[in-house]
Coordinates of C-alpha atoms and ligand atoms in Angstrom, one line a residue:
M1268 CA 216.8 27.7 108.1
T1269 CA 216.7 31.4 108.8
Y1270 CA 213.5 33.1 109.7
S1271 CA 212.9 36.5 108.2
G1272 CA 209.4 37.1 109.8
S1273 CA 208.5 39.0 112.9
Q1274 CA 211.2 39.1 115.5
L1275 CA 210.3 38.2 119.1
T1276 CA 209.9 41.7 120.4
S1277 CA 206.5 43.3 120.8
V1278 CA 205.9 47.0 121.2
D1279 CA 202.6 47.7 119.5
S1280 CA 200.8 44.3 119.8
P1281 CA 201.3 40.9 121.2
L1282 CA 202.9 38.3 119.1
L1283 CA 200.5 35.7 117.6
G1284 CA 201.2 32.0 118.2
V1285 CA 199.0 30.1 115.8
N1286 CA 198.0 26.7 117.2
I1287 CA 197.6 24.2 114.4
D1288 CA 196.3 21.2 116.5
H1289 CA 192.9 21.4 114.9
I1290 CA 194.2 21.1 111.4
A1291 CA 195.5 17.7 112.5
T1292 CA 192.1 17.0 114.2
V1293 CA 190.4 17.3 110.8
R1294 CA 193.0 15.2 109.1
N1295 CA 192.8 12.5 111.8
A1296 CA 189.0 12.3 111.5
R1297 CA 189.7 10.4 108.2
G1298 CA 193.0 8.9 109.1
G1299 CA 194.6 10.2 106.0
R1300 CA 197.2 12.8 105.0
F1301 CA 195.0 15.9 104.4
P1302 CA 194.8 18.6 105.7
D1303 CA 198.5 18.6 106.6
P1304 CA 199.2 20.6 109.8
V1305 CA 202.8 21.3 108.5
A1306 CA 201.5 22.8 105.3
A1307 CA 199.1 24.9 107.5
A1308 CA 202.0 26.0 109.6
L1309 CA 203.9 27.2 106.5
L1310 CA 200.8 29.1 105.3
A1311 CA 200.4 30.6 108.8
V1312 CA 203.9 31.9 108.8
E1313 CA 203.5 33.3 105.3
S1314 CA 200.4 35.0 106.5
G1315 CA 202.0 36.7 109.6
A1316 CA 202.0 34.1 112.4
D1317 CA 204.9 34.9 114.7
I1318 CA 205.0 31.5 116.3
I1319 CA 203.7 28.0 115.5
T1320 CA 202.1 26.4 118.5
F1321 CA 201.2 22.7 118.8
H1322 CA 200.4 20.2 121.5
L1323 CA 201.7 16.7 121.3
R1324 CA 199.2 14.9 123.6
E1325 CA 199.9 11.6 125.3
D1326 CA 197.1 10.0 123.3
R1327 CA 198.2 11.7 120.1
R1328 CA 194.6 12.8 119.4
H1329 CA 195.7 15.5 117.0
I1330 CA 199.4 16.3 116.4
Q1331 CA 201.5 13.1 115.7
D1332 CA 205.2 12.4 116.3
D1333 CA 205.9 12.6 112.6
D1334 CA 204.2 16.1 112.5
V1335 CA 206.7 17.3 115.1
R1336 CA 209.6 15.9 113.1
R1337 CA 208.3 17.6 109.9
L1338 CA 207.5 20.9 111.7
K1339 CA 211.1 21.1 113.0
E1340 CA 212.5 20.3 109.5
H1341 CA 210.3 22.7 107.4
V1342 CA 209.1 25.6 109.6
A1343 CA 211.6 28.4 110.1
A1344 CA 209.4 30.4 112.5
P1345 CA 209.8 29.7 116.2
L1346 CA 208.0 26.5 117.4
N1347 CA 206.1 26.5 120.6
F1348 CA 205.8 22.9 121.8
E1349 CA 203.0 22.3 124.3
A1350 CA 203.3 19.2 126.4
A1351 CA 202.6 17.6 129.7
V1352 CA 205.4 17.2 132.2
T1353 CA 206.1 13.5 131.6
D1354 CA 209.4 11.8 131.0
E1355 CA 208.2 10.7 127.5
M1356 CA 207.4 14.3 126.5
L1357 CA 210.6 15.8 128.1
D1358 CA 212.6 13.3 126.0
I1359 CA 210.8 14.2 122.8
I1360 CA 211.2 17.9 123.5
E1361 CA 215.0 17.5 124.2
R1362 CA 215.4 15.6 120.9
T1363 CA 213.3 18.2 119.0
A1364 CA 214.9 21.3 120.6
P1365 CA 212.0 23.7 119.8
E1366 CA 212.6 27.4 120.5
H1367 CA 209.8 27.5 123.0
V1368 CA 208.0 25.0 125.3
C1369 CA 204.8 25.5 127.1
L1370 CA 204.2 22.9 129.9
V1371 CA 200.6 22.2 130.4
P1372 CA 198.5 19.8 132.6
E1373 CA 196.9 17.0 130.7
R1374 CA 194.1 14.7 131.6
R1375 CA 193.1 11.9 129.1
Q1376 CA 189.4 12.5 129.5
E1377 CA 189.4 16.2 128.9
V1378 CA 188.3 17.7 125.6
T1379 CA 190.9 20.4 125.8
T1380 CA 193.4 21.7 128.4
E1381 CA 190.8 22.7 131.0
G1382 CA 192.9 24.3 133.7
G1383 CA 196.3 25.5 134.5
L1384 CA 199.3 23.6 136.0
D1385 CA 199.5 23.3 139.8
V1386 CA 203.0 24.7 140.1
V1387 CA 202.6 25.1 143.9
G1388 CA 201.9 21.4 144.3
Q1389 CA 204.8 20.1 142.1
R1390 CA 207.6 22.6 142.6
S1391 CA 210.5 20.2 142.4
R1392 CA 209.2 18.4 139.3
L1393 CA 208.7 21.7 137.5
E1394 CA 212.0 23.1 138.7
D1395 CA 213.8 20.0 137.2
A1396 CA 211.8 20.3 134.0
C1397 CA 212.6 24.0 133.6
Q1398 CA 216.3 23.3 134.1
R1399 CA 216.4 20.3 131.8
L1400 CA 214.6 22.2 129.0
A1401 CA 216.6 25.4 129.4
A1402 CA 219.8 23.2 129.1
A1403 CA 218.3 21.9 125.8
G1404 CA 218.0 25.5 124.6
S1405 CA 214.2 25.9 124.9
R1406 CA 212.5 28.9 126.5
V1407 CA 210.0 27.5 128.9
S1408 CA 206.5 28.8 129.7
L1409 CA 204.1 27.4 132.3
F1410 CA 200.4 27.4 131.5
I1411 CA 198.7 28.5 134.7
G1412 CA 195.6 30.2 136.0
A1413 CA 195.8 33.9 137.0
D1414 CA 196.3 32.9 140.6
P1415 CA 199.0 34.9 142.5
A1416 CA 200.2 31.8 144.3
Q1417 CA 200.8 29.9 141.1
I1418 CA 202.5 33.0 139.5
H1419 CA 204.9 33.4 142.4
A1420 CA 205.6 29.6 142.3
A1421 CA 206.3 29.8 138.5
A1422 CA 208.9 32.5 139.1
E1423 CA 210.4 30.5 142.0
V1424 CA 210.8 27.3 139.9
G1425 CA 212.8 29.3 137.3
A1426 CA 210.4 29.5 134.4
P1427 CA 211.1 32.6 132.3
C1428 CA 207.5 32.8 131.0
I1429 CA 204.0 32.1 132.0
E1430 CA 200.9 31.7 129.9
L1431 CA 197.7 32.6 131.7
H1432 CA 194.7 30.5 130.9
T1433 CA 191.9 32.6 129.4
G1434 CA 189.4 29.7 129.1
A1435 CA 187.0 31.1 131.8
L1436 CA 187.2 34.6 130.3
A1437 CA 186.4 33.1 126.9
N1438 CA 183.4 31.1 128.2
A1439 CA 182.0 34.2 130.0
W1440 CA 182.3 36.0 126.7
W1441 CA 180.5 33.3 124.8
D1442 CA 177.8 33.2 127.5
G1443 CA 177.3 37.0 127.3
N1444 CA 177.9 37.1 131.1
A1445 CA 179.2 40.7 131.5
A1446 CA 179.8 40.4 135.3
A1447 CA 181.9 37.2 134.9
L1448 CA 183.7 38.6 132.0
A1449 CA 184.7 41.8 133.9
L1450 CA 185.8 39.6 136.8
E1451 CA 187.9 37.3 134.6
L1452 CA 189.5 40.3 132.8
S1453 CA 190.5 42.0 136.0
R1454 CA 192.0 38.7 137.3
L1455 CA 193.9 38.3 134.1
K1456 CA 195.2 41.9 134.2
A1457 CA 196.3 41.6 137.8
G1458 CA 198.0 38.3 136.9
L1459 CA 199.8 39.7 134.0
L1460 CA 201.0 42.7 136.0
L1461 CA 202.2 40.4 138.9
G1462 CA 204.0 38.2 136.4
R1463 CA 205.8 41.2 134.8
S1464 CA 206.7 42.6 138.2
L1465 CA 208.4 39.3 139.0
G1466 CA 210.4 39.5 135.8
L1467 CA 208.4 37.0 133.9
R1468 CA 207.4 37.2 130.2
T1469 CA 203.6 37.0 130.2
H1470 CA 201.5 35.2 127.6
A1471 CA 197.8 34.4 127.4
G1472 CA 195.6 32.0 125.5
H1473 CA 192.7 29.5 125.3
G1474 CA 189.3 29.9 123.8
L1475 CA 190.0 33.4 122.4
A1476 CA 187.6 34.2 119.5
L1477 CA 186.4 36.9 117.1
S1478 CA 183.0 38.6 117.3
Q1479 CA 181.4 37.8 114.0
H1480 CA 180.6 34.2 114.6
V1481 CA 177.3 34.4 116.4
P1482 CA 175.6 31.0 116.2
I1483 CA 172.3 31.3 114.2
G1484 CA 169.3 31.7 116.5
D1485 CA 171.5 31.9 119.6
S1486 CA 170.8 34.9 121.7
A1487 CA 173.7 34.6 124.3
V1488 CA 176.4 36.1 122.1
V1489 CA 175.9 39.7 121.2
A1490 CA 176.8 40.3 117.6
G1491 CA 179.4 43.1 117.3
Q1492 CA 180.5 43.1 120.9
V1493 CA 184.2 43.5 121.4
S1494 CA 185.8 40.2 120.9
S1495 CA 187.5 38.1 123.6
T1496 CA 190.7 38.3 121.5
A1497 CA 190.5 42.2 121.6
L1498 CA 189.9 42.3 125.3
V1499 CA 193.0 40.2 126.0
A1500 CA 195.2 41.8 123.3
A1501 CA 194.5 45.2 124.7
C1502 CA 196.1 44.3 128.0
P1503 CA 199.5 46.1 127.9
D1504 CA 201.3 43.4 129.8
V1505 CA 200.5 40.5 127.4
S1506 CA 203.4 39.8 125.0
E1507 CA 202.1 36.7 123.2
L1508 CA 198.7 35.3 122.4
H1509 CA 198.2 31.6 121.5
I1510 CA 195.1 30.9 119.5
G1511 CA 193.9 27.8 117.8
H1512 CA 190.3 26.5 117.8
A1513 CA 188.5 29.8 117.0
L1514 CA 191.2 30.7 114.5
V1515 CA 190.7 27.4 112.6
G1516 CA 186.9 27.9 112.9
H1517 CA 187.2 31.4 111.5
A1518 CA 189.3 30.0 108.6
L1519 CA 186.4 27.7 107.7
F1520 CA 184.1 30.7 107.3
V1521 CA 186.5 33.0 105.5
G1522 CA 187.6 30.2 103.2
L1523 CA 184.4 28.3 102.5
R1524 CA 183.4 30.6 99.6
Q1525 CA 186.7 30.0 97.8
A1526 CA 186.7 26.3 98.5
I1527 CA 183.3 25.8 96.9
A1528 CA 184.3 27.9 93.9
D1529 CA 187.4 25.8 93.5
F1530 CA 185.6 22.5 93.6
K1531 CA 182.9 23.7 91.2
A1532 CA 185.6 25.0 88.8
E1533 CA 187.4 21.7 89.0
A1534 CA 184.3 19.8 88.0
V1535 CA 183.5 22.1 85.1
R1536 CA 187.1 21.9 83.8
A1537 CA 187.1 18.2 84.0
R1538 CA 183.9 18.0 82.0
R1539 CA 185.4 20.3 79.3
T1540 CA 188.8 18.7 79.0
G1541 CA 188.4 15.2 80.4
A1542 CA 190.6 13.7 83.0
I1543 CA 193.0 10.8 82.6
V1544 CA 194.8 9.0 85.4
G1545 CA 198.4 10.2 85.9
Q1546 CA 198.1 13.3 83.7
Ligands
PXP2630 N1 197.5 27.9 125.0 C1 197.6 26.6 125.5 C2 198.7 26.4 126.5 C3 196.8 25.6 125.1 O1 196.9 24.3 125.6 C4 195.9 25.8 124.0 C5 195.0 24.7 123.5 O2 195.8 23.7 123.0 C6 195.8 27.1 123.5 C7 196.6 28.1 124.0 C8 194.9 27.5 122.4 O3 193.6 27.3 122.8 P1 192.4 27.4 121.7 O4 192.6 26.3 120.8 O5 191.1 27.3 122.5 O6 192.5 28.8 121.0

C-alpha cells in the first residue's frame, strides 16, 4: 500500500501519532468486535494523523494480536508499535515489520506506562534490541524520562530516536500546579535539546490533553489555560507527539451530539418503515 498522507518531515509542527489503544479498551469492555481500533486507525489517517501508534501489552488488555495483523494489512500510514523489551514482543515486531517501534517499560500492575525505560541499567539488552529491530527495518525509539543520563545512554545503545515521557508534566497541568508545570517543562526542553545535540530524533508523549475538558465542579483545572498539548507542541525540538487517552476522550465529547442524533434518527426511521431481519 502507498501512503499519500503527511510525509515524515516536520517544519512547522510536530507530527501527530494517534494512539488507538483506548478504542480497543472500549471494545474489550464488552468482549465483542465494536468499536474496531483498525477502523479507528483508518479514520484517524483520513483525518490527518501522521502515524498510528498502538501498544501490544503482555496482558493484551487493549490491542490484540489480530489487531496488529489487521493494522499492518489495512493501514497505509506508518505504524508505531509500542512494546516491552521481551523476546515475545521482539519476535512479534520482527514478523510485523512496522515502520517504527517504541520500546517501553511495562509492569503488569500499572494502569498505564508510568515511567520511562532504565536504559542505563540495561544497556546491553537495549543495544541488542536496537540492532535486531533496525535489521528488521524498523526505526527504534526509546521511551525515557527527560534525564540526561538516560538520554546519553539511549544515544550510546544506538537508538535513533527517543520519546520523552510527559506524564509528570501532564499531571502538573491537570493539578493546576504552576510551579511543577514550569519545572517539568524546563526539564523536557533541556532533554529535547540534549537529545537533538546527540543526533537523536526527539519525540514526546503521555497524558497530553486539550483545555476545554474541565471536570464539572472541579476547581483544579483552570478553564481556558494553555493546554498541555500546546505547551509541548510549542517546543521547537519536538518532532513527534504521541497522544491517545485524552484524544479518545475528546472524541467522545465532540462526537456525542452526532451519536445521539444518529440513534434517535434510526429509531424514528424504523418506526416509520419497519425493520425486517436480513433486509
Ligand atoms: N507514548 C507512549 C510511549 C505511551 O506508552 C503512551 C501510552 O500508551 C502514549 C505515548 C500516549 O499516552 P496517552 O494515552 O496518555 O496520551
